[in-house]
Amino acid sequence: MTAAGAATDLVALVRSGPVLVTGAGVSGEGAIKLLKDLGCPGIRLVDDSPERGRPMADSHGVDWCTSDAARGLLSDAAAVVTSPGWRPDTPLLVAAADAGAPVVGDVAVAFAGDRAGVWGAPRTWLVVTGTNGKTTTTAMLAAMLGDRGAAVGNIGVALHDALTAERRVDVLAAELSSFQLHWAPGLRPDAGALLNLAEDHIDWHGSFEAYGADKARALTGGVAVFGLDDDEVVAHVRALADAGQLAPAAVGFTIGEPAEGQIGVRDGRIIDRAFGDRATDEPHEGTELGGVDIAPIEGISPPGPAGVLDALAATALARSIGVRAVDIAEALAGFTVRAHRGQVVHSAGGVDWIDDSKATNPHAADAALRGHESVVWVAGGQLKGADVTTLIADHAHRMRAAVVLGVDGPVIAGALAAASPGMPVTVIGETDPASAMEQACSAAAGAAQEGDVVLLAPAAASLDMFTGMAQRGDFFADAARAATREGDRR
């Protein structure tokens, strides 16, 4: 079925009877607004907290009930629109499926309504997903689009706000998680990118294969953009192709030399060998070896291979809808990575202090470490069962020293000792978050030498000590400045 056909079916479905909306959060509120615009005849908000659910329901003129009460309403429900965080094995959602009530998310409703023309002519949807780098890639893409587009989904503007904005937004750069994609089975974006795949959220999806399959839904629209340097991504692309579900145009991006139909790097510059016929470039922008010269990789933020790969993916999505090379180059030149995703937060004594607190798993930490030659690594937190031995074996050669903290700091310290017995490793036992980071940065300052970077790339989640990865990064930046002031006084 075409995307337009699937959209018509979903819109007709939610217009045919009452709909349950689960979760009184941001996505739940957005779903209520979307359903009202689609003409849903009855909406009931489901949340087990009266303090959350009742005020939100009252403010939007809909009913509220608990999940237990909602189970008695499923026989009459046309559909359930769920918060993306609700797991597929949640009892209410299982009961909905058993009762024949389709379960979707707010992304599915927004896409269906847009394709059906509820908010005017349909927009262009460009979707970004992957285990790591989604936010940076989406922000880069939004910068490339300029006034014609907006970042939506997990960053930027809420979907309903973007679709109903007074100044029309024609292109949606949508960062979508595996949860959102799971609950959007009919999503067929104009172009979608799958950046990379590594084990994450396995408890939610049930298996790595299921997690990857949900991510790969981004590649089932008009143009599939995928990371050629990631074996797991390539495997899912092949599986989609074998099943006849891959987008008709498939474009790989690579940090190496691009082949025909790919985007990659040649002589320190991004080269497009896929979309020359789609984009509106002047003839002088072509290169003698084939392809269109887009921009230099020098100066891309964040620095290193991870930042370049994000830029390549964003470039491919932008080129798929005809964005000119000069506009992409200008956007990349002026782009600065968002907080806690690899930006330099302090420099002193020839040492850069880099906050990549968003590197909450080994895969993300791997990308962060690859961008530097001599590192004092600050790591630790909640590993959630993840194995760091391969990460450390791959990068021990670039580590001058390491400082570990948090509940699983000793696990990382043990792996470091096994991989590189002579490496200086400081274990911070303090559990107060501010004091622990102060001690960690003091130790890092003592180990770092001119030309090094002190890299916070924890490879672990933050909630054992911090309110989130943002607070961890903020404390790191503050402690870095304090630690180097102490060094100056000595």
Short mmCIF file of C-alpha atoms in Angstrom, two decimals:
data_model
loop_
_atom_site.label_atom_id
_atom_site.label_comp_id
_atom_site.label_asym_id
_atom_site.label_seq_id
_atom_site.Cartn_x
_atom_site.Cartn_y
_atom_site.Cartn_z
CA MET A 1 0.00 0.00 0.00
CA THR A 2 1.22 3.52 -0.75
CA ALA A 3 1.97 6.02 2.01
CA ALA A 4 -1.06 8.04 0.91
CA GLY A 5 -3.25 4.95 1.12
CA ALA A 6 -2.01 4.02 4.58
CA ALA A 7 -2.55 7.62 5.70
CA THR A 8 -6.14 7.60 4.41
CA ASP A 9 -6.82 4.35 6.27
CA LEU A 10 -5.47 5.65 9.60
CA VAL A 11 -7.28 8.96 9.32
CA ALA A 12 -10.52 7.16 8.51
CA LEU A 13 -9.91 4.81 11.44
CA VAL A 14 -9.52 7.52 14.08
CA ARG A 15 -12.58 9.29 12.67
CA SER A 16 -14.65 6.14 13.02
CA GLY A 17 -14.83 5.94 16.80
CA PRO A 18 -13.28 6.83 20.15
CA VAL A 19 -9.51 6.67 20.61
CA LEU A 20 -7.52 6.03 23.79
CA VAL A 21 -4.35 8.10 24.26
CA THR A 22 -1.91 6.57 26.73
CA GLY A 23 0.42 8.70 28.84
CA ALA A 24 -0.05 12.28 30.07
CA GLY A 25 3.31 13.48 28.80
CA VAL A 26 4.52 15.62 25.93
CA SER A 27 3.67 13.02 23.28
CA GLY A 28 0.26 12.35 24.84
CA GLU A 29 -0.66 16.01 24.75
CA GLY A 30 0.55 16.23 21.16
CA ALA A 31 -1.51 13.18 20.22
CA ILE A 32 -4.66 14.78 21.64
CA LYS A 33 -4.10 17.91 19.54
CA LEU A 34 -3.43 15.85 16.41
CA LEU A 35 -6.53 13.69 16.89
CA LYS A 36 -8.73 16.73 17.42
CA ASP A 37 -7.48 18.18 14.14
CA LEU A 38 -8.21 14.87 12.40
CA GLY A 39 -11.81 14.94 13.62
CA CYS A 40 -11.69 12.07 16.11
CA PRO A 41 -15.19 11.82 17.66
CA GLY A 42 -14.04 10.93 21.17
CA ILE A 43 -10.71 10.97 23.01
CA ARG A 44 -9.91 9.52 26.41
CA LEU A 45 -6.55 10.14 28.07
CA VAL A 46 -5.17 7.14 29.97
CA ASP A 47 -2.77 7.72 32.85
CA ASP A 48 -2.60 6.05 36.25
CA SER A 49 -1.70 9.33 37.97
CA PRO A 50 -4.74 11.57 38.58
CA GLU A 51 -2.35 14.44 39.32
CA ARG A 52 -0.98 14.18 35.76
CA GLY A 53 -3.92 12.85 33.82
CA ARG A 54 -6.92 14.80 35.03
CA PRO A 55 -5.50 18.35 34.58
CA MET A 56 -4.24 17.56 31.07
CA ALA A 57 -7.55 15.98 30.08
CA ASP A 58 -9.52 18.92 31.48
CA SER A 59 -7.32 21.46 29.71
CA HIS A 60 -8.07 19.83 26.34
CA GLY A 61 -11.72 18.99 26.94
CA VAL A 62 -11.29 15.21 26.87
CA ASP A 63 -12.02 12.43 29.36
CA TRP A 64 -9.46 10.77 31.64
CA CYS A 65 -9.22 7.29 33.13
CA THR A 66 -6.72 4.83 34.57
CA SER A 67 -5.25 1.97 32.57
CA ASP A 68 -7.41 -0.56 34.44
CA ALA A 69 -10.55 1.37 33.51
CA ALA A 70 -9.31 1.70 29.92
CA ARG A 71 -9.24 -2.06 29.46
CA GLY A 72 -13.02 -2.07 29.77
CA LEU A 73 -13.28 0.46 26.94
CA LEU A 74 -11.24 -1.42 24.34
CA SER A 75 -14.18 -3.17 22.73
CA ASP A 76 -15.51 0.19 21.52
CA ALA A 77 -12.13 1.84 20.78
CA ALA A 78 -11.20 2.50 17.17
CA ALA A 79 -7.51 2.69 18.06
CA VAL A 80 -4.98 3.36 20.79
CA VAL A 81 -2.38 6.10 20.40
CA THR A 82 0.42 5.30 22.80
CA SER A 83 3.29 7.21 24.30
CA PRO A 84 6.44 5.92 22.54
CA GLY A 85 7.96 4.87 25.86
CA TRP A 86 5.20 2.33 26.59
CA ARG A 87 6.60 -1.12 25.87
CA PRO A 88 4.78 -3.47 23.51
CA ASP A 89 4.27 -5.93 26.39
CA THR A 90 2.43 -3.35 28.54
CA PRO A 91 -0.80 -5.12 29.61
CA LEU A 92 -3.12 -2.44 28.21
CA LEU A 93 -1.42 -2.50 24.82
CA VAL A 94 -1.45 -6.29 24.72
CA ALA A 95 -5.15 -6.22 25.56
CA ALA A 96 -5.74 -3.63 22.82
CA ALA A 97 -4.09 -5.86 20.24
CA ASP A 98 -6.15 -8.83 21.45
CA ALA A 99 -9.31 -6.73 21.11
CA GLY A 100 -8.42 -5.77 17.54
CA ALA A 101 -7.71 -2.12 18.31
CA PRO A 102 -4.64 -0.97 16.35
CA VAL A 103 -1.90 0.60 18.47
CA VAL A 104 0.13 3.46 16.95
CA GLY A 105 2.08 6.47 18.16
CA ASP A 106 1.78 10.21 17.67
CA VAL A 107 4.30 10.12 14.80
CA ALA A 108 2.02 7.77 12.87
CA VAL A 109 -0.96 10.07 13.47
CA ALA A 110 0.99 13.17 12.41
CA PHE A 111 2.32 11.51 9.26
CA ALA A 112 -1.11 10.17 8.31
CA GLY A 113 -2.81 13.50 8.85
CA ASP A 114 -0.17 15.35 6.88
CA ARG A 115 -0.27 12.92 3.97
CA ALA A 116 -4.07 13.21 3.95
CA GLY A 117 -3.83 16.98 3.62
CA VAL A 118 -5.34 17.83 7.01
CA TRP A 119 -2.96 20.78 7.41
CA GLY A 120 -2.64 21.74 3.75
CA ALA A 121 -0.38 20.30 1.10
CA PRO A 122 1.73 17.40 2.47
CA ARG A 123 5.19 18.24 3.77
CA THR A 124 8.47 16.59 2.87
CA TRP A 125 9.53 14.21 5.64
CA LEU A 126 13.25 13.56 6.18
CA VAL A 127 13.80 11.05 9.00
CA VAL A 128 17.00 10.50 10.98
CA THR A 129 17.55 7.49 13.22
CA GLY A 130 20.39 5.33 14.56
CA THR A 131 21.89 4.33 17.86
CA ASN A 132 24.10 7.42 18.07
CA GLY A 133 24.44 10.76 16.31
CA LYS A 134 20.73 11.35 15.65
CA THR A 135 20.50 14.75 17.29
CA THR A 136 23.65 16.15 15.72
CA THR A 137 22.70 14.89 12.25
CA THR A 138 19.18 16.29 12.53
CA ALA A 139 20.46 19.66 13.72
CA MET A 140 22.95 19.77 10.82
CA LEU A 141 20.17 18.90 8.39
CA ALA A 142 17.91 21.62 9.77
CA ALA A 143 20.73 24.14 9.31
CA MET A 144 21.14 23.02 5.69
CA LEU A 145 17.41 23.43 5.03
CA GLY A 146 17.33 27.00 6.28
CA ASP A 147 13.93 28.71 6.39
CA ARG A 148 12.20 25.98 4.41
CA GLY A 149 12.57 23.36 7.13
CA ALA A 150 12.51 22.68 10.86
CA ALA A 151 13.85 20.06 13.23
CA VAL A 152 11.01 18.06 14.80
CA GLY A 153 10.49 14.87 16.76
CA ASN A 154 12.91 14.45 19.65
CA ILE A 155 14.51 17.86 19.07
CA GLY A 156 13.23 21.21 17.91
CA VAL A 157 9.52 21.82 17.35
CA ALA A 158 6.72 19.48 18.43
CA LEU A 159 5.06 17.79 15.46
CA HIS A 160 1.67 19.43 15.95
CA ASP A 161 3.27 22.84 16.34
CA ALA A 162 5.29 22.36 13.15
CA LEU A 163 2.26 21.20 11.18
CA THR A 164 0.08 24.11 12.35
CA ALA A 165 2.69 26.89 12.45
CA GLU A 166 1.53 30.27 11.18
CA ARG A 167 4.59 30.37 8.93
CA ARG A 168 4.32 27.14 7.01
CA VAL A 169 7.17 24.66 7.32
CA ASP A 170 7.61 22.67 4.10
CA VAL A 171 10.30 20.19 5.18
CA LEU A 172 10.36 18.28 8.46
CA ALA A 173 13.76 17.05 9.66
CA ALA A 174 12.53 14.42 12.11
CA GLU A 175 14.77 12.75 14.67
CA LEU A 176 12.98 9.52 15.58
CA SER A 177 13.84 6.89 18.16
CA SER A 178 13.40 3.15 17.79
CA PHE A 179 10.33 3.43 20.03
CA GLN A 180 8.70 6.03 17.79
CA LEU A 181 9.47 4.01 14.68
CA HIS A 182 8.06 0.85 16.27
CA TRP A 183 4.73 2.61 16.77
CA ALA A 184 4.72 4.11 13.25
CA PRO A 185 4.41 1.04 10.99
CA GLY A 186 2.93 3.08 8.12
CA LEU A 187 5.63 5.76 8.06
CA ARG A 188 7.15 6.13 4.59
CA PRO A 189 9.34 9.24 4.62
CA ASP A 190 10.47 11.00 1.48
CA ALA A 191 14.00 10.15 2.63
CA GLY A 192 15.27 8.45 5.77
CA ALA A 193 18.72 7.82 7.21
CA LEU A 194 19.92 4.94 9.37
CA LEU A 195 23.24 6.12 10.77
CA ASN A 196 24.49 3.14 12.78
CA LEU A 197 23.34 0.23 14.93
CA ALA A 198 24.61 -1.11 18.24
CA GLU A 199 22.93 -2.89 21.12
CA ASP A 200 20.57 -0.53 22.94
CA HIS A 201 17.07 -0.79 24.43
CA ILE A 202 17.12 -4.55 24.01
CA ASP A 203 14.87 -4.94 27.07
CA TRP A 204 12.21 -2.83 25.31
CA HIS A 205 12.42 -4.46 21.88
CA GLY A 206 13.12 -7.99 23.02
CA SER A 207 16.14 -8.57 20.78
CA PHE A 208 18.80 -6.75 18.81
CA GLU A 209 17.22 -7.97 15.60
CA ALA A 210 13.86 -6.44 16.54
CA TYR A 211 15.55 -3.19 17.57
CA GLY A 212 17.37 -2.97 14.23
CA ALA A 213 14.23 -3.85 12.28
CA ASP A 214 12.33 -1.00 13.90
CA LYS A 215 15.17 1.42 13.14
CA ALA A 216 15.28 0.22 9.54
CA ARG A 217 11.69 1.39 8.97
CA ALA A 218 13.25 4.76 8.20
CA LEU A 219 14.58 3.23 4.97
CA THR A 220 11.24 2.16 3.49
CA GLY A 221 10.16 5.46 1.90
CA GLY A 222 11.42 7.23 -1.19
CA VAL A 223 15.18 7.42 -0.54
CA ALA A 224 17.17 5.26 1.88
CA VAL A 225 20.37 6.80 3.26
CA PHE A 226 22.53 4.38 5.24
CA GLY A 227 25.94 4.06 6.88
CA LEU A 228 28.12 1.90 4.62
CA ASP A 229 30.81 1.63 7.28
CA ASP A 230 28.47 -0.10 9.75
CA ASP A 231 28.11 -3.85 9.11
CA GLU A 232 24.85 -4.12 11.07
CA VAL A 233 23.27 -1.32 9.06
CA VAL A 234 24.35 -2.93 5.79
CA ALA A 235 22.89 -6.26 6.90
CA HIS A 236 19.50 -4.65 7.58
CA VAL A 237 19.60 -2.86 4.23
CA ARG A 238 20.17 -6.21 2.49
CA ALA A 239 17.31 -7.77 4.45
CA LEU A 240 14.95 -4.98 3.43
CA ALA A 241 16.05 -5.32 -0.19
CA ASP A 242 15.51 -9.08 -0.13
CA ALA A 243 12.00 -8.53 1.28
CA GLY A 244 11.19 -5.91 -1.35
CA GLN A 245 10.77 -3.22 1.32
CA LEU A 246 13.84 -1.03 0.71
CA ALA A 247 13.26 2.43 -0.74
CA PRO A 248 13.62 2.56 -4.55
CA ALA A 249 16.68 4.81 -4.22
CA ALA A 250 19.36 3.61 -1.76
CA VAL A 251 22.40 5.79 -1.07
CA GLY A 252 25.25 4.75 1.18
CA PHE A 253 27.55 7.23 2.92
CA THR A 254 31.11 6.45 3.89
CA ILE A 255 34.04 8.20 5.45
CA GLY A 256 36.12 6.77 2.61
CA GLU A 257 36.18 7.41 -1.13
CA PRO A 258 32.60 7.24 -2.50
CA ALA A 259 31.68 4.96 -5.36
CA GLU A 260 29.04 5.88 -7.90
CA GLY A 261 25.73 6.35 -6.09
CA GLN A 262 27.38 7.15 -2.76
CA ILE A 263 28.45 10.15 -0.69
CA GLY A 264 31.88 10.11 0.93
CA VAL A 265 35.20 11.87 1.44
CA ARG A 266 37.92 12.55 -1.10
CA ASP A 267 41.04 14.58 -0.33
CA GLY A 268 39.49 16.03 2.81
CA ARG A 269 36.25 17.09 1.13
CA ILE A 270 32.68 15.77 1.07
CA ILE A 271 31.85 14.47 -2.40
CA ASP A 272 28.36 13.66 -3.67
CA ARG A 273 28.28 10.96 -6.34
CA ALA A 274 24.59 10.19 -5.83
CA PHE A 275 22.42 13.27 -6.24
CA GLY A 276 24.02 15.40 -8.90
CA ASP A 277 20.94 15.07 -11.07
CA ARG A 278 18.58 16.03 -8.24
CA ALA A 279 20.33 19.13 -6.93
CA THR A 280 20.56 22.59 -8.48
CA ASP A 281 24.31 23.19 -8.60
CA GLU A 282 26.30 25.39 -10.90
CA PRO A 283 28.51 23.48 -13.38
CA HIS A 284 31.77 24.65 -11.77
CA GLU A 285 30.95 22.71 -8.60
CA GLY A 286 31.60 19.35 -10.26
CA THR A 287 34.92 17.55 -9.80
CA GLU A 288 37.11 16.00 -12.46
CA LEU A 289 36.97 12.56 -10.82
CA GLY A 290 33.20 12.56 -10.74
CA GLY A 291 30.66 13.86 -8.27
CA VAL A 292 29.89 17.24 -6.76
CA ASP A 293 32.30 18.91 -4.35
CA ILE A 294 30.21 19.84 -1.31
CA ALA A 295 32.40 21.11 1.54
CA PRO A 296 35.63 20.53 3.48
CA ILE A 297 35.57 18.18 6.46
CA GLU A 298 38.03 20.38 8.32
CA GLY A 299 36.21 22.42 10.94
CA ILE A 300 33.14 20.18 11.16
CA SER A 301 31.64 20.18 14.65
CA PRO A 302 32.05 17.88 16.49
CA PRO A 303 35.58 17.08 15.29
CA GLY A 304 36.59 13.57 14.34
CA PRO A 305 35.07 10.70 12.37
CA ALA A 306 31.73 10.72 14.20
CA GLY A 307 31.09 14.35 13.29
CA VAL A 308 32.10 13.75 9.66
CA LEU A 309 29.75 10.76 9.38
CA ASP A 310 26.89 12.84 10.79
CA ALA A 311 27.66 15.55 8.24
CA LEU A 312 27.69 13.00 5.40
CA ALA A 313 24.29 11.64 6.39
CA ALA A 314 22.81 15.12 6.71
CA THR A 315 24.30 16.05 3.35
CA ALA A 316 22.75 13.00 1.69
CA LEU A 317 19.29 13.83 3.06
CA ALA A 318 19.59 17.46 2.02
CA ARG A 319 20.83 16.56 -1.46
CA SER A 320 17.94 14.14 -1.88
CA ILE A 321 15.59 17.13 -2.04
CA GLY A 322 17.87 19.37 -4.09
CA VAL A 323 19.70 21.51 -1.54
CA ARG A 324 22.67 23.21 -3.23
CA ALA A 325 26.27 22.40 -2.33
CA VAL A 326 26.97 26.04 -1.44
CA ASP A 327 24.10 26.06 1.08
CA ILE A 328 25.30 22.82 2.68
CA ALA A 329 28.87 24.15 2.92
CA GLU A 330 27.65 27.35 4.54
CA ALA A 331 25.52 25.45 7.04
CA LEU A 332 28.38 23.14 8.05
CA ALA A 333 30.80 26.04 8.40
CA GLY A 334 28.47 27.77 10.86
CA PHE A 335 27.28 24.68 12.72
CA THR A 336 28.16 24.09 16.37
CA VAL A 337 27.26 20.82 18.04
CA ARG A 338 24.61 20.94 20.77
CA ALA A 339 25.59 20.69 24.41
CA HIS A 340 27.03 17.43 25.74
CA ARG A 341 27.66 15.96 22.30
CA GLY A 342 31.36 16.49 21.81
CA GLN A 343 31.95 20.21 22.18
CA VAL A 344 35.06 21.72 23.77
CA VAL A 345 33.91 23.21 27.08
CA HIS A 346 37.29 24.42 28.35
CA SER A 347 40.90 24.83 27.21
CA ALA A 348 43.94 25.45 29.37
CA GLY A 349 47.64 24.66 29.19
CA GLY A 350 47.35 23.21 25.71
CA VAL A 351 44.69 20.71 26.82
CA ASP A 352 41.13 20.68 25.50
CA TRP A 353 38.33 19.44 27.77
CA ILE A 354 35.55 17.80 25.73
CA ASP A 355 32.06 17.06 27.01
CA ASP A 356 30.50 14.05 25.29
CA SER A 357 28.26 13.12 28.20
CA LYS A 358 25.69 11.95 25.63
CA ALA A 359 27.98 8.96 24.94
CA THR A 360 25.90 6.77 27.24
CA ASN A 361 26.87 3.41 25.73
CA PRO A 362 30.09 1.81 24.44
CA HIS A 363 29.17 2.39 20.79
CA ALA A 364 28.88 6.15 21.34
CA ALA A 365 32.08 6.21 23.39
CA ASP A 366 33.85 4.39 20.57
CA ALA A 367 32.89 7.14 18.13
CA ALA A 368 34.02 9.82 20.57
CA LEU A 369 37.41 8.22 21.24
CA ARG A 370 38.17 7.68 17.55
CA GLY A 371 38.37 11.42 17.04
CA HIS A 372 41.50 11.90 19.22
CA GLU A 373 45.05 10.62 19.38
CA SER A 374 46.03 11.22 23.01
CA VAL A 375 43.29 11.09 25.61
CA VAL A 376 42.73 11.22 29.33
CA TRP A 377 39.44 9.34 29.44
CA VAL A 378 36.74 10.15 32.01
CA ALA A 379 34.20 7.32 32.09
CA GLY A 380 31.72 5.43 34.22
CA GLY A 381 28.14 5.32 35.44
CA GLN A 382 25.55 2.64 34.74
CA LEU A 383 26.72 0.15 32.12
CA LYS A 384 23.33 -1.61 32.13
CA GLY A 385 25.08 -4.88 31.38
CA ALA A 386 27.02 -3.55 28.39
CA ASP A 387 30.46 -5.05 27.73
CA VAL A 388 33.31 -2.51 27.53
CA THR A 389 36.17 -4.93 26.83
CA THR A 390 36.14 -4.45 23.05
CA LEU A 391 35.86 -0.67 23.41
CA ILE A 392 38.87 -0.55 25.71
CA ALA A 393 40.93 -3.00 23.65
CA ASP A 394 40.34 -0.85 20.57
CA HIS A 395 41.31 2.42 22.23
CA ALA A 396 43.76 1.67 25.04
CA HIS A 397 46.63 2.73 22.76
CA ARG A 398 45.32 6.30 22.63
CA MET A 399 44.73 6.66 26.39
CA ARG A 400 47.40 8.38 28.47
CA ALA A 401 45.34 7.77 31.58
CA ALA A 402 41.77 7.14 32.68
CA VAL A 403 39.54 8.30 35.50
CA VAL A 404 36.44 6.27 36.34
CA LEU A 405 33.51 7.04 38.59
CA GLY A 406 29.98 5.87 39.25
CA VAL A 407 28.43 2.55 40.16
CA ASP A 408 30.21 0.61 37.40
CA GLY A 409 33.47 2.55 37.54
CA PRO A 410 35.28 -0.43 39.10
CA VAL A 411 34.11 -2.67 36.21
CA ILE A 412 35.66 -0.28 33.69
CA ALA A 413 38.80 -0.01 35.81
CA GLY A 414 39.16 -3.78 35.78
CA ALA A 415 38.82 -3.91 32.00
CA LEU A 416 41.42 -1.15 31.64
CA ALA A 417 43.86 -3.00 33.91
CA ALA A 418 43.43 -6.18 31.87
CA ALA A 419 43.91 -4.44 28.53
CA SER A 420 46.74 -2.09 29.52
CA PRO A 421 48.32 -3.04 32.86
CA GLY A 422 50.60 -0.01 32.96
CA MET A 423 47.99 2.63 32.34
CA PRO A 424 47.35 5.04 35.24
CA VAL A 425 43.71 4.58 36.29
CA THR A 426 42.07 6.62 39.05
CA VAL A 427 38.90 5.22 40.62
CA ILE A 428 36.65 7.84 42.22
CA GLY A 429 34.68 6.34 45.10
CA GLU A 430 32.79 9.51 46.01
CA THR A 431 29.02 9.29 45.42
CA ASP A 432 28.08 12.96 45.70
CA PRO A 433 27.85 13.98 42.03
CA ALA A 434 29.49 17.40 42.24
CA SER A 435 32.31 16.21 44.51
CA ALA A 436 32.87 13.08 42.42
CA MET A 437 33.26 15.09 39.22
CA GLU A 438 35.53 17.60 40.96
CA GLN A 439 37.79 14.76 42.07
CA ALA A 440 37.67 13.18 38.60
CA CYS A 441 38.66 16.41 36.85
CA SER A 442 41.40 17.12 39.37
CA ALA A 443 42.89 13.69 38.65
CA ALA A 444 42.51 14.22 34.91
CA ALA A 445 44.22 17.61 35.09
CA GLY A 446 47.14 16.01 36.88
CA ALA A 447 47.52 13.35 34.17
CA ALA A 448 46.99 15.45 31.03
CA GLN A 449 49.88 16.91 29.04
CA GLU A 450 50.01 19.59 26.39
CA GLY A 451 48.33 18.36 23.22
CA ASP A 452 46.04 15.92 25.05
CA VAL A 453 42.29 16.04 25.36
CA VAL A 454 40.41 15.23 28.53
CA LEU A 455 37.37 13.44 27.17
CA LEU A 456 34.17 12.81 29.08
CA ALA A 457 32.70 9.92 27.07
CA PRO A 458 31.28 7.76 29.86
CA ALA A 459 30.11 4.69 27.88
CA ALA A 460 27.43 4.47 30.56
CA ALA A 461 24.18 6.03 31.69
CA SER A 462 24.16 8.77 34.30
CA LEU A 463 21.23 8.17 36.64
CA ASP A 464 23.26 6.39 39.34
CA MET A 465 24.63 9.78 40.42
CA PHE A 466 23.24 12.57 38.25
CA THR A 467 19.79 13.82 37.26
CA GLY A 468 20.75 13.08 33.67
CA MET A 469 23.51 13.28 31.11
CA ALA A 470 23.11 17.08 30.90
CA GLN A 471 23.88 17.60 34.58
CA ARG A 472 26.85 15.24 34.30
CA GLY A 473 28.22 17.32 31.43
CA ASP A 474 27.58 20.61 33.21
CA PHE A 475 29.38 19.39 36.33
CA PHE A 476 32.27 18.24 34.13
CA ALA A 477 32.63 21.69 32.54
CA ASP A 478 32.53 23.44 35.94
CA ALA A 479 35.00 21.00 37.46
CA ALA A 480 37.35 21.32 34.46
CA ARG A 481 37.62 25.06 34.98
CA ALA A 482 38.11 24.62 38.72
CA ALA A 483 40.76 21.94 38.26
CA THR A 484 42.85 24.03 35.87
CA ARG A 485 42.62 27.09 38.12
CA GLU A 486 44.07 24.95 40.89
CA GLY A 487 46.84 23.88 38.52
CA ASP A 488 47.63 27.51 37.72
CA ARG A 489 47.96 28.34 41.41
CA ARG A 490 50.40 25.51 41.93
#
